[in-house]
Coordinates of C-alpha atoms and ligand atoms in Angstrom, one line a residue:
M1 CA -19.7 5.2 4.2
D2 CA -20.2 1.7 5.4
M3 CA -17.6 -0.3 3.5
L4 CA -18.9 -3.6 4.6
K5 CA -22.2 -2.8 2.9
Q6 CA -20.5 -1.3 -0.1
F7 CA -18.4 -4.5 -0.5
P8 CA -20.6 -7.4 0.5
I9 CA -19.1 -10.9 0.4
T10 CA -20.2 -12.7 -2.8
Q11 CA -21.0 -16.3 -2.3
Y12 CA -22.2 -18.9 -4.8
I13 CA -22.3 -21.9 -2.5
N14 CA -23.1 -21.3 1.1
E15 CA -21.8 -23.2 4.2
E16 CA -24.7 -25.6 4.0
G17 CA -23.7 -26.6 0.5
E18 CA -26.6 -24.8 -1.2
L19 CA -26.3 -23.0 -4.5
N20 CA -27.1 -19.3 -4.6
T21 CA -29.4 -19.3 -7.6
N22 CA -29.1 -15.5 -7.9
E23 CA -25.4 -15.7 -8.6
M24 CA -25.5 -18.9 -10.6
K25 CA -27.9 -18.6 -13.5
G26 CA -26.6 -21.5 -15.6
E27 CA -26.0 -25.1 -14.8
V28 CA -23.1 -26.3 -12.6
S29 CA -21.9 -29.6 -14.0
L30 CA -21.1 -32.5 -11.7
D31 CA -17.7 -32.9 -13.5
L32 CA -16.8 -29.3 -12.7
I33 CA -17.6 -29.8 -9.0
K34 CA -15.7 -33.1 -8.8
M35 CA -12.7 -31.5 -10.6
F36 CA -12.8 -28.7 -8.0
Y37 CA -12.9 -31.2 -5.2
Q38 CA -10.1 -33.4 -6.6
K39 CA -7.8 -30.4 -7.1
M40 CA -8.4 -29.0 -3.6
L41 CA -7.9 -32.5 -2.0
R42 CA -4.6 -32.8 -3.9
A43 CA -3.5 -29.5 -2.6
R44 CA -4.5 -30.3 1.0
M45 CA -2.9 -33.7 0.9
M46 CA 0.3 -32.2 -0.5
D47 CA 0.3 -29.5 2.3
K48 CA -0.2 -32.1 5.0
K49 CA 2.6 -34.2 3.6
C50 CA 5.0 -31.2 3.5
V51 CA 4.3 -30.4 7.2
N52 CA 5.1 -34.0 8.1
L53 CA 8.3 -34.0 5.9
Q54 CA 9.4 -30.8 7.7
R55 CA 8.8 -32.5 11.1
Q56 CA 10.8 -35.4 10.0
G57 CA 13.7 -33.1 8.9
R58 CA 13.4 -34.1 5.2
I59 CA 12.6 -30.6 4.0
G60 CA 13.3 -27.2 5.6
T61 CA 11.0 -24.6 7.1
Y62 CA 7.6 -24.9 5.2
V63 CA 4.8 -22.4 4.7
Q64 CA 1.4 -24.1 5.0
Y65 CA -1.9 -22.9 3.4
E66 CA -4.4 -25.4 4.7
G67 CA -7.8 -23.7 4.7
Q68 CA -7.0 -21.5 1.7
E69 CA -7.4 -24.2 -0.9
A70 CA -10.5 -22.8 -2.5
A71 CA -9.0 -19.4 -3.0
Q72 CA -5.8 -20.7 -4.6
V73 CA -7.2 -23.6 -6.6
G74 CA -10.3 -21.7 -7.9
S75 CA -8.3 -18.7 -9.0
A76 CA -5.5 -20.7 -10.6
L77 CA -8.1 -22.6 -12.7
A78 CA -9.3 -19.3 -14.2
I79 CA -6.1 -18.6 -16.2
E80 CA -4.7 -20.3 -19.2
E81 CA -1.3 -21.6 -20.5
G82 CA 0.6 -18.5 -21.6
D83 CA -0.7 -16.3 -18.8
W84 CA 1.5 -15.3 -15.9
M85 CA 1.3 -16.4 -12.3
F86 CA 3.1 -14.5 -9.5
P87 CA 2.9 -16.4 -6.2
S88 CA 4.0 -15.5 -2.7
Y89 CA 5.6 -18.1 -0.4
R90 CA 2.2 -19.4 0.6
D91 CA 0.7 -20.0 -2.8
H92 CA 1.9 -23.5 -3.9
A93 CA -1.7 -24.8 -4.0
A94 CA -2.1 -22.2 -6.9
T95 CA 1.2 -23.1 -8.6
M96 CA 0.7 -26.9 -8.5
T97 CA -2.8 -26.4 -9.9
F98 CA -1.5 -24.3 -12.7
G99 CA 1.0 -27.0 -13.5
H100 CA 4.1 -26.6 -11.4
S101 CA 5.6 -30.1 -10.8
L102 CA 5.4 -31.6 -7.3
R103 CA 9.0 -32.7 -7.6
N104 CA 10.2 -29.1 -8.1
L105 CA 7.8 -27.8 -5.5
L106 CA 9.5 -30.1 -3.0
L107 CA 12.9 -29.1 -4.3
Y108 CA 12.1 -25.5 -3.4
W109 CA 11.6 -26.5 0.2
V110 CA 15.0 -28.1 0.4
G111 CA 16.5 -24.8 -0.9
R112 CA 17.2 -25.9 -4.5
I113 CA 17.3 -23.6 -7.5
E114 CA 15.3 -26.1 -9.4
G115 CA 12.4 -25.4 -7.1
G116 CA 11.8 -22.1 -8.8
I117 CA 11.9 -23.5 -12.3
P118 CA 8.4 -24.0 -13.8
P119 CA 7.6 -26.6 -16.5
E120 CA 8.2 -25.6 -20.1
G121 CA 5.4 -23.3 -21.3
K122 CA 4.2 -22.4 -17.8
N123 CA 4.9 -18.8 -16.8
I124 CA 5.2 -19.2 -13.1
F125 CA 7.5 -16.8 -11.2
P126 CA 9.5 -18.1 -8.2
P127 CA 7.6 -17.5 -4.9
A128 CA 8.1 -13.9 -3.7
V129 CA 9.3 -13.7 -0.1
P130 CA 9.8 -9.9 0.2
I131 CA 6.1 -8.9 0.9
A132 CA 4.2 -7.3 -2.0
S133 CA 7.3 -7.1 -4.3
Q134 CA 5.5 -9.5 -6.7
L135 CA 2.7 -7.0 -7.4
L136 CA 5.2 -4.8 -9.3
H137 CA 6.6 -7.7 -11.3
A138 CA 3.0 -8.8 -12.2
T139 CA 2.0 -5.3 -13.2
G140 CA 5.2 -4.7 -15.3
V141 CA 4.9 -8.1 -17.1
A142 CA 1.2 -7.5 -17.8
W143 CA 2.0 -4.0 -19.2
A144 CA 4.8 -5.6 -21.4
E145 CA 2.2 -8.1 -22.8
K146 CA -0.1 -5.2 -23.5
K147 CA 2.6 -3.4 -25.4
K148 CA 3.3 -6.5 -27.4
N149 CA -0.4 -6.6 -28.3
T150 CA -1.0 -10.1 -26.8
D151 CA -4.0 -11.0 -24.8
R152 CA -2.0 -12.5 -21.9
V153 CA -2.7 -11.5 -18.3
S154 CA -1.0 -11.6 -15.0
L155 CA -2.5 -13.2 -11.8
V156 CA -0.8 -12.1 -8.6
Y157 CA -1.3 -13.5 -5.1
F158 CA -0.7 -11.6 -1.9
G159 CA -1.9 -11.5 1.7
D160 CA -3.7 -8.8 3.8
G161 CA -0.4 -7.7 5.3
A162 CA 0.9 -7.0 1.8
T163 CA -1.7 -4.3 1.3
S164 CA 0.2 -2.2 4.0
E165 CA 3.3 -2.1 1.8
G166 CA 4.2 0.7 -0.6
D167 CA 4.6 -1.9 -3.4
F168 CA 0.9 -2.7 -3.2
H169 CA -0.1 0.9 -3.8
E170 CA 2.5 1.5 -6.5
G171 CA 1.4 -1.7 -8.3
L172 CA -2.3 -0.7 -8.2
N173 CA -1.6 2.9 -9.3
F174 CA 0.6 1.9 -12.2
A175 CA -1.8 -0.8 -13.4
S176 CA -4.7 1.6 -13.2
V177 CA -3.0 4.4 -15.1
F178 CA -1.6 2.1 -17.8
R179 CA -4.6 -0.3 -17.8
S180 CA -2.3 -3.3 -17.3
P181 CA -4.0 -6.6 -17.7
V182 CA -3.5 -7.8 -14.2
V183 CA -5.7 -9.5 -11.6
F184 CA -4.7 -8.6 -8.1
F185 CA -5.8 -11.6 -6.0
N186 CA -5.7 -10.9 -2.3
Q187 CA -6.2 -13.7 0.3
N188 CA -7.4 -12.1 3.4
N189 CA -6.6 -14.8 6.0
G190 CA -7.0 -12.3 8.9
Y191 CA -3.4 -12.2 10.0
A192 CA 0.1 -11.0 8.9
I193 CA 2.0 -13.5 11.0
S194 CA 0.8 -12.5 14.5
V195 CA -0.9 -9.2 13.6
P196 CA -4.6 -9.3 13.0
T197 CA -6.0 -7.1 10.2
E198 CA -7.8 -4.8 12.8
K199 CA -4.4 -3.9 14.3
Q200 CA -2.8 -3.3 10.9
M201 CA -5.3 -1.2 9.1
N202 CA -8.3 1.0 9.7
S203 CA -9.9 -0.1 6.4
K204 CA -12.8 -2.6 7.1
T205 CA -12.1 -4.4 3.8
I206 CA -9.2 -4.8 1.4
A207 CA -11.5 -4.4 -1.6
Q208 CA -12.1 -0.7 -0.7
K209 CA -8.4 0.0 -1.3
G210 CA -9.0 -0.4 -5.0
L211 CA -11.4 2.6 -4.9
G212 CA -8.5 5.0 -4.5
Y213 CA -7.1 3.8 -7.8
D214 CA -10.5 3.5 -9.6
I215 CA -9.9 -0.2 -10.0
P216 CA -13.0 -2.4 -10.0
S217 CA -12.9 -4.3 -6.7
I218 CA -14.9 -7.2 -5.2
R219 CA -15.0 -9.1 -2.0
I220 CA -15.7 -12.8 -2.2
D221 CA -16.0 -15.8 0.0
G222 CA -12.5 -17.2 -0.4
N223 CA -13.7 -20.7 0.9
D224 CA -16.3 -21.0 -1.9
I225 CA -14.4 -22.3 -4.9
L226 CA -17.3 -21.7 -7.3
A227 CA -17.4 -18.0 -6.3
V228 CA -13.6 -17.8 -6.6
F229 CA -13.5 -19.4 -10.0
M230 CA -16.4 -17.5 -11.5
E231 CA -15.3 -14.1 -10.2
T232 CA -11.6 -14.6 -11.1
Q233 CA -12.7 -15.7 -14.6
K234 CA -14.7 -12.4 -15.0
A235 CA -11.6 -10.4 -13.9
V236 CA -9.4 -12.4 -16.3
E237 CA -11.8 -11.7 -19.1
R238 CA -11.8 -8.0 -18.3
A239 CA -8.1 -7.9 -18.4
R240 CA -7.9 -9.9 -21.7
N241 CA -10.4 -7.5 -23.3
G242 CA -8.3 -4.5 -22.5
E243 CA -10.5 -3.3 -19.6
G244 CA -7.6 -3.1 -17.2
P245 CA -7.0 -4.5 -13.7
T246 CA -9.3 -5.9 -11.0
L247 CA -8.8 -6.3 -7.3
I248 CA -10.3 -9.4 -5.7
E249 CA -10.4 -9.8 -1.9
A250 CA -11.0 -13.5 -1.1
V251 CA -11.9 -13.7 2.6
T252 CA -10.4 -16.9 4.1
W253 CA -8.5 -18.3 7.1
R254 CA -5.4 -20.3 7.6
Y255 CA -5.9 -23.2 10.0
G256 CA -2.4 -23.7 10.9
A257 CA 0.7 -21.7 11.8
H258 CA 2.2 -18.9 9.7
T259 CA 5.0 -21.3 8.9
T260 CA 6.4 -24.4 10.6
A261 CA 8.6 -22.1 12.6
D262 CA 5.6 -20.3 14.1
D263 CA 3.4 -21.0 17.1
P264 CA 0.0 -19.5 16.5
S265 CA -1.3 -20.3 20.1
K266 CA 0.9 -17.3 21.2
Y267 CA -1.4 -14.8 19.4
R268 CA -4.7 -16.4 18.7
D269 CA -7.2 -19.0 20.0
Q270 CA -6.6 -22.0 17.8
S271 CA -10.1 -23.4 18.7
E272 CA -11.3 -20.9 16.0
S273 CA -9.5 -23.1 13.4
D274 CA -11.3 -26.2 14.8
R275 CA -14.6 -24.4 14.6
R276 CA -14.0 -23.4 11.0
R277 CA -13.0 -26.9 10.0
T278 CA -16.5 -28.0 10.7
T279 CA -18.3 -24.9 9.4
T280 CA -16.6 -22.9 6.6
D281 CA -14.2 -25.5 5.2
P282 CA -13.9 -25.4 1.4
L283 CA -13.8 -29.1 0.9
L284 CA -16.6 -29.8 3.4
R285 CA -18.8 -27.3 1.5
L286 CA -18.5 -29.3 -1.8
E287 CA -19.0 -32.5 0.1
K288 CA -22.3 -31.1 1.4
Y289 CA -23.2 -29.9 -2.0
L290 CA -22.6 -33.3 -3.6
K291 CA -24.5 -35.1 -0.8
Q292 CA -27.5 -32.9 -1.4
Q293 CA -27.4 -33.8 -5.1
N294 CA -27.0 -37.5 -4.1
N295 CA -23.6 -37.4 -5.9
W296 CA -21.3 -38.1 -3.0
D297 CA -19.3 -41.2 -4.0
E298 CA -17.1 -42.8 -1.4
E299 CA -15.6 -45.2 -3.9
W300 CA -14.5 -42.3 -6.2
L301 CA -13.1 -40.5 -3.1
A302 CA -11.0 -43.6 -2.1
E303 CA -9.7 -44.0 -5.6
T304 CA -8.9 -40.3 -5.9
E305 CA -7.0 -40.3 -2.5
Q306 CA -5.0 -43.3 -3.6
E307 CA -4.0 -41.6 -6.9
I308 CA -3.0 -38.5 -5.1
T309 CA -1.0 -40.4 -2.5
D310 CA 0.9 -42.2 -5.3
E311 CA 1.6 -39.0 -7.2
I312 CA 3.0 -37.3 -4.1
N313 CA 5.1 -40.3 -3.1
T314 CA 6.6 -40.5 -6.6
A315 CA 7.4 -36.8 -6.5
L316 CA 9.0 -37.2 -3.1
A317 CA 11.2 -40.1 -4.3
E318 CA 12.2 -38.1 -7.4
M319 CA 13.1 -35.1 -5.1
E320 CA 15.2 -37.3 -2.8
D321 CA 16.9 -38.8 -5.8
V322 CA 18.3 -35.5 -7.0
P323 CA 22.1 -35.4 -6.3
E324 CA 23.2 -33.0 -3.6
A325 CA 23.9 -29.5 -4.7
E326 CA 27.5 -28.2 -5.3
I327 CA 28.4 -25.4 -2.9
E328 CA 29.5 -23.4 -6.0
Q329 CA 25.9 -23.1 -7.0
L330 CA 25.4 -20.6 -4.1
F331 CA 27.4 -18.1 -6.1
S332 CA 25.9 -18.8 -9.5
H333 CA 22.3 -17.7 -9.3
V334 CA 22.3 -14.4 -7.5
F335 CA 22.9 -12.1 -10.5
E336 CA 23.3 -12.8 -14.2
K337 CA 26.8 -11.3 -13.9
P338 CA 28.2 -11.8 -10.4
T339 CA 29.3 -8.7 -8.5
W340 CA 32.9 -8.4 -7.3
T341 CA 31.8 -9.2 -3.8
I342 CA 30.3 -12.5 -4.9
E343 CA 33.4 -13.2 -7.0
Q344 CA 35.5 -12.6 -3.9
Q345 CA 33.4 -15.0 -1.9
R346 CA 33.6 -17.6 -4.6
E347 CA 37.4 -17.3 -4.8
H348 CA 37.5 -17.6 -1.0
H349 CA 35.4 -20.8 -1.1
M350 CA 37.6 -22.2 -3.9
S351 CA 40.8 -21.6 -1.9
I352 CA 39.3 -23.4 1.1
K353 CA 38.4 -26.3 -1.2
R354 CA 42.0 -26.3 -2.6
G355 CA 43.3 -26.4 1.0
Q356 CA 44.9 -23.0 0.7
V357 CA 43.1 -21.5 3.7
Ligands
TPP1 C1 9.3 -6.6 2.9 C2 9.1 -7.6 4.0 N1 8.8 -7.2 5.2 C3 8.7 -8.1 6.2 C4 8.7 -9.4 5.9 C5 8.5 -10.5 7.1 N2 7.2 -11.1 6.9 C6 7.2 -12.4 6.4 S1 5.6 -13.0 6.2 C7 5.0 -11.5 6.8 C8 3.5 -11.4 7.0 C9 2.8 -11.2 5.7 O1 1.4 -11.3 5.9 P1 0.4 -11.3 4.7 O2 0.7 -10.4 3.6 O3 -1.0 -11.2 5.3 O4 0.5 -12.8 4.1 P2 0.3 -14.2 4.7 O5 1.6 -14.6 5.3 O6 -0.8 -14.2 5.8 O7 0.0 -15.1 3.6 C10 6.0 -10.6 7.2 C11 5.8 -9.3 7.7 C12 9.0 -9.8 4.6 N3 9.1 -11.1 4.3 N4 9.2 -8.9 3.6

């Protein structure tokens, strides 16, 4: 069976900025497209700022997502307040779009506990660093919501590498058997750090992995925000209506390094990123679309950029204003009730502080 044919890439707006009228039957409003552009620009500017802050030593190691804005922003816009979001370490374009504060987002990158705390009313889990562990949390929470008879859903993000983990398969199996209202949102950016997908799996697509669990699965152009938004919305509606989970494979690309501690030129030709910036870029695509409609507005763009710059600078000032953490906090947030080993470490630290050691 040719899986590439079975799971074709769904696209609503192509690289030339043209609308696929087969997919889009209704109207696409100018306001919607401008809102998409503004949110992706905000995400991109925040990402660039964070890379610069890391280089200046003002935040720690940072995980960039530039190139993946359409996948994260478009999907985050498809859920509502009260729903649950489970990000990995690369998904802060999604969390900031869903409502996470930029101040707290920056606090995460200086290692502060506040970084994992979402605003009141926003169900955003802290970023998962152990690969694929968040799929189990998302599935379990969705199942709990189902048992409570709410119509709340989980949206969980993970990379291509995560689909080689046991947790991915356990999550999909459980969600399928118990019809958990969860949307499994995969960003296939082609690499798990230095390992390309072809070296990591024999599957030609991620979407086909849903077949084994009888989960409706779809492959979409992850750089086409309209496709991401519309298809995630459909999956969210299915989950809300009690029809169970969906697996979405959003095909995308990260332009930069895996993290600020990585050098991608060691394992791939970075000119591929330069090529993609001028061909498949998610913001460029909307710019082309707007230009074709004679709706590209330089003045609006300049104002929008200024507003975003101000918002980011305010958040940065707020983050840098937060008093330094007490070392004792290291011992406070590991478990609800500290284990004896943690108590012992806390005691040791306190005796150093008292000058007894
Ligand atoms: C359980 C576990 N194993 C290994 C790692 C080390 N590690 C960190 S990122 C990463 C690659 C993950 O790739 P992918 O799932 O494609 O996500 P991406 O980083 O591309 O967003 C690995 C193996 C980890 N964090 N957790």
